[in-house]
CSV table of C-alpha atoms in Angstrom, one decimal:
chain,number,residue,atom,x,y,z
H,1,UNK,CA,-75.0,4.5,-16.6
H,2,UNK,CA,-77.6,7.1,-17.5
H,3,UNK,CA,-74.9,9.8,-17.6
H,4,UNK,CA,-72.7,7.7,-19.9
H,5,UNK,CA,-75.6,7.0,-22.3
H,6,UNK,CA,-76.9,10.6,-22.3
H,7,UNK,CA,-73.4,12.0,-22.8
H,8,UNK,CA,-72.6,9.6,-25.6
H,9,UNK,CA,-75.8,10.5,-27.4
H,10,UNK,CA,-75.1,14.2,-27.1
H,11,UNK,CA,-71.6,13.6,-28.3
H,12,UNK,CA,-72.9,11.9,-31.4
H,13,UNK,CA,-75.5,14.6,-32.0
H,14,UNK,CA,-72.8,17.2,-31.6
H,15,UNK,CA,-70.9,15.9,-34.7
H,16,UNK,CA,-73.4,17.2,-37.3
H,17,UNK,CA,-73.8,20.4,-35.2
H,18,UNK,CA,-70.0,20.9,-35.4
H,19,UNK,CA,-70.1,20.2,-39.1
H,20,UNK,CA,-72.6,23.0,-39.6
H,21,UNK,CA,-70.6,25.4,-37.5
H,22,UNK,CA,-67.4,24.5,-39.4
H,23,UNK,CA,-69.2,25.0,-42.7
H,24,UNK,CA,-70.4,28.4,-41.7
H,25,UNK,CA,-67.2,29.6,-40.1
H,26,UNK,CA,-64.6,28.1,-42.5
H,27,UNK,CA,-65.4,25.4,-45.1
H,28,UNK,CA,-67.7,22.4,-45.3
H,29,UNK,CA,-66.2,19.2,-44.1
H,30,UNK,CA,-69.2,16.9,-44.2
H,31,UNK,CA,-67.3,14.1,-45.9
H,32,UNK,CA,-64.8,14.0,-43.0
H,33,UNK,CA,-67.3,14.0,-40.2
H,34,UNK,CA,-68.1,10.3,-40.0
H,35,UNK,CA,-64.9,9.4,-38.1
H,36,UNK,CA,-65.5,12.2,-35.7
H,37,UNK,CA,-68.2,10.0,-34.1
H,38,UNK,CA,-65.5,7.7,-32.9
H,39,UNK,CA,-64.1,10.5,-30.8
H,40,UNK,CA,-67.2,12.4,-29.9
H,41,UNK,CA,-69.2,9.5,-28.5
H,42,UNK,CA,-66.6,8.4,-25.9
H,43,UNK,CA,-65.8,12.0,-25.1
H,44,UNK,CA,-69.4,12.8,-24.5
H,45,UNK,CA,-69.8,9.6,-22.5
H,46,UNK,CA,-66.9,10.6,-20.2
H,47,UNK,CA,-68.5,14.1,-19.7
H,48,UNK,CA,-71.8,12.5,-18.9
H,49,UNK,CA,-70.2,10.2,-16.4
H,50,UNK,CA,-68.4,13.1,-14.8
H,51,UNK,CA,-71.6,15.1,-14.6
H,52,UNK,CA,-73.3,12.3,-12.7
H,53,UNK,CA,-70.4,11.9,-10.3
H,54,UNK,CA,-70.1,15.6,-9.7
H,55,UNK,CA,-73.9,15.8,-9.1
H,56,UNK,CA,-73.8,13.0,-6.6
H,57,UNK,CA,-70.9,14.5,-4.7
H,58,UNK,CA,-71.9,18.2,-5.1
H,59,UNK,CA,-71.6,20.6,-2.2
H,60,UNK,CA,-75.1,22.1,-1.6
H,61,UNK,CA,-74.4,25.6,-3.0
H,62,UNK,CA,-72.9,24.2,-6.2
H,63,UNK,CA,-75.8,22.1,-7.3
H,64,UNK,CA,-77.4,24.8,-9.5
H,65,UNK,CA,-74.0,25.5,-11.1
H,66,UNK,CA,-73.7,21.9,-12.2
H,67,UNK,CA,-77.3,21.8,-13.4
H,68,UNK,CA,-77.3,24.9,-15.5
H,69,UNK,CA,-73.7,25.7,-16.1
H,70,UNK,CA,-71.9,22.5,-16.8
H,71,UNK,CA,-71.0,23.5,-20.3
H,72,UNK,CA,-69.6,26.8,-19.0
H,73,UNK,CA,-67.6,24.9,-16.4
H,74,UNK,CA,-66.1,22.7,-19.1
H,75,UNK,CA,-65.3,25.8,-21.2
H,76,UNK,CA,-63.5,27.5,-18.4
H,77,UNK,CA,-61.5,24.4,-17.6
H,78,UNK,CA,-60.3,24.2,-21.2
H,79,UNK,CA,-59.6,28.0,-21.5
H,80,UNK,CA,-56.1,27.9,-20.1
H,81,UNK,CA,-55.0,25.4,-22.8
H,82,UNK,CA,-56.5,27.7,-25.5
H,83,UNK,CA,-54.6,30.7,-24.1
H,84,UNK,CA,-51.3,28.7,-23.9
H,85,UNK,CA,-51.6,27.4,-27.5
H,86,UNK,CA,-52.3,30.8,-28.9
H,87,UNK,CA,-49.6,32.5,-26.9
H,88,UNK,CA,-47.1,30.0,-28.2
H,89,UNK,CA,-48.3,30.8,-31.8
H,90,UNK,CA,-48.0,34.5,-31.2
H,91,UNK,CA,-44.4,34.0,-30.0
H,92,UNK,CA,-43.6,32.2,-33.2
H,93,UNK,CA,-42.2,29.1,-31.5
H,94,UNK,CA,-41.5,26.0,-33.6
H,95,UNK,CA,-44.0,23.2,-34.3
H,96,UNK,CA,-41.9,20.9,-32.1
H,97,UNK,CA,-42.1,23.3,-29.2
H,98,UNK,CA,-45.9,23.6,-29.7
H,99,UNK,CA,-46.1,19.8,-29.6
H,100,UNK,CA,-44.4,19.9,-26.2
H,101,UNK,CA,-46.8,22.6,-25.2
H,102,UNK,CA,-49.7,20.2,-25.9
H,103,UNK,CA,-48.4,18.1,-23.0
H,104,UNK,CA,-48.4,21.2,-20.8
H,105,UNK,CA,-51.9,22.0,-22.0
H,106,UNK,CA,-53.1,18.6,-20.9
H,107,UNK,CA,-51.5,19.1,-17.5
H,108,UNK,CA,-53.1,22.6,-17.2
H,109,UNK,CA,-56.5,21.2,-18.1
H,110,UNK,CA,-56.2,18.4,-15.5
H,111,UNK,CA,-55.1,20.9,-12.8
H,112,UNK,CA,-57.9,23.3,-13.6
H,113,UNK,CA,-60.5,20.5,-13.6
H,114,UNK,CA,-59.3,19.3,-10.2
H,115,UNK,CA,-59.4,22.8,-8.8
H,116,UNK,CA,-63.0,23.4,-10.0
H,117,UNK,CA,-64.2,20.0,-8.9
H,118,UNK,CA,-62.6,20.4,-5.5
H,119,UNK,CA,-64.6,23.6,-5.0
H,120,UNK,CA,-67.8,22.1,-6.3
H,121,UNK,CA,-67.8,18.5,-5.0
H,122,UNK,CA,-66.4,16.2,-2.3
H,123,UNK,CA,-64.7,12.9,-2.9
H,124,UNK,CA,-61.9,11.9,-5.1
H,125,UNK,CA,-64.0,10.0,-7.7
H,126,UNK,CA,-65.9,13.1,-8.8
H,127,UNK,CA,-62.8,15.2,-9.0
H,128,UNK,CA,-60.8,12.6,-11.0
H,129,UNK,CA,-63.8,11.9,-13.3
H,130,UNK,CA,-63.9,15.6,-14.3
H,131,UNK,CA,-60.2,15.8,-14.9
H,132,UNK,CA,-60.4,12.6,-17.1
H,133,UNK,CA,-63.4,13.9,-19.0
H,134,UNK,CA,-62.1,17.4,-19.8
H,135,UNK,CA,-58.7,16.0,-20.9
H,136,UNK,CA,-60.6,13.5,-23.0
H,137,UNK,CA,-62.5,16.3,-24.6
H,138,UNK,CA,-59.3,18.2,-25.3
H,139,UNK,CA,-57.9,15.2,-27.0
H,140,UNK,CA,-61.1,14.5,-29.0
H,141,UNK,CA,-61.0,18.2,-30.2
H,142,UNK,CA,-57.5,17.7,-31.6
H,143,UNK,CA,-56.2,20.4,-29.4
H,144,UNK,CA,-57.2,24.1,-28.9
H,145,UNK,CA,-58.4,26.2,-31.8
H,146,UNK,CA,-55.8,28.7,-33.0
H,147,UNK,CA,-58.0,31.7,-32.6
H,148,UNK,CA,-55.2,34.2,-33.5
H,149,UNK,CA,-54.9,32.8,-37.0
H,150,UNK,CA,-57.9,34.5,-38.6
H,151,UNK,CA,-61.4,35.8,-38.1
H,152,UNK,CA,-62.8,32.5,-39.3
H,153,UNK,CA,-60.8,30.6,-36.6
H,154,UNK,CA,-62.3,33.0,-34.0
H,155,UNK,CA,-65.8,32.4,-35.5
H,156,UNK,CA,-65.2,28.7,-35.2
H,157,UNK,CA,-64.1,29.1,-31.6
H,158,UNK,CA,-67.2,31.1,-30.7
H,159,UNK,CA,-69.5,28.5,-32.5
H,160,UNK,CA,-67.8,25.6,-30.7
H,161,UNK,CA,-68.1,27.4,-27.4
H,162,UNK,CA,-71.8,27.9,-28.0
H,163,UNK,CA,-72.1,24.2,-28.8
H,164,UNK,CA,-70.5,23.3,-25.5
H,165,UNK,CA,-72.7,25.6,-23.6
H,166,UNK,CA,-75.8,24.2,-25.2
H,167,UNK,CA,-74.7,20.6,-24.7
H,168,UNK,CA,-73.9,21.3,-21.1
H,169,UNK,CA,-77.4,22.8,-20.6
H,170,UNK,CA,-79.1,19.8,-22.2
H,171,UNK,CA,-77.1,17.2,-20.4
H,172,UNK,CA,-79.1,17.3,-17.1
H,173,UNK,CA,-82.4,16.8,-18.9
H,174,UNK,CA,-81.0,14.0,-21.0
H,175,UNK,CA,-79.7,12.2,-17.9
H,176,UNK,CA,-83.1,12.6,-16.3
H,177,UNK,CA,-84.8,11.3,-19.4
H,178,UNK,CA,-82.5,8.2,-19.6
H,179,UNK,CA,-83.0,7.6,-15.9
H,180,UNK,CA,-86.8,7.7,-16.2
H,181,UNK,CA,-86.7,5.4,-19.2
H,182,UNK,CA,-84.4,3.0,-17.3
H,183,UNK,CA,-86.8,3.1,-14.3
H,184,UNK,CA,-89.8,2.3,-16.5
H,185,UNK,CA,-88.0,-0.5,-18.3
H,186,UNK,CA,-87.0,-2.0,-14.9
H,187,UNK,CA,-90.5,-2.0,-13.7
H,188,UNK,CA,-91.5,-3.7,-16.9
H,189,UNK,CA,-89.1,-6.5,-16.1
H,190,UNK,CA,-86.2,-5.4,-18.3
H,191,UNK,CA,-82.9,-5.4,-16.5
H,192,UNK,CA,-81.5,-1.9,-17.1
H,193,UNK,CA,-79.2,-0.2,-14.6
H,194,UNK,CA,-81.0,2.7,-12.8
H,195,UNK,CA,-78.3,4.3,-10.7
H,196,UNK,CA,-79.0,7.9,-11.7
H,197,UNK,CA,-78.7,10.7,-9.3
H,198,UNK,CA,-81.6,13.2,-9.0
H,199,UNK,CA,-81.1,16.3,-11.2
H,200,UNK,CA,-82.5,19.5,-9.7
């Protein structure tokens, strides 16, 4: 529960951060950001849930990678879909073909997630959670950014990448904070779930 709450909160906070990045890189879209919360919150919650599951099931050498590099791990998992989408654009394929490519991109993301999770953790639940979370993020992002289109698109991609890295680095601390708050609330007599794994 702590991972879901922490991830959801980070997802919501990421919306204005994305708005600032988009305003700097391309054009302001402040008036269109409100509906983004509907996608960012559940996407962040899924990533928070996945982080907790991976941490619980982590192989000993991979614990530090999950703690400090979760954002990078997510970025690497989504990278094949970005490459595919931009290669299709470079080839000049039709919009219909690119739409079919989106299905392939989701499959590639799921396979990459399962491969990374298999290396980092044991147990099917952790692996499936990471695949679901990364595919959810891909869907919430409305697909890969077309970085070949312009310098501004590339700037947006770099800004969003930095946002993912930062959110991934903050997530362990947010999970720990929510877990401690839940523990204090429980000792005070408030029924709050406290099943939070320790974060190194």
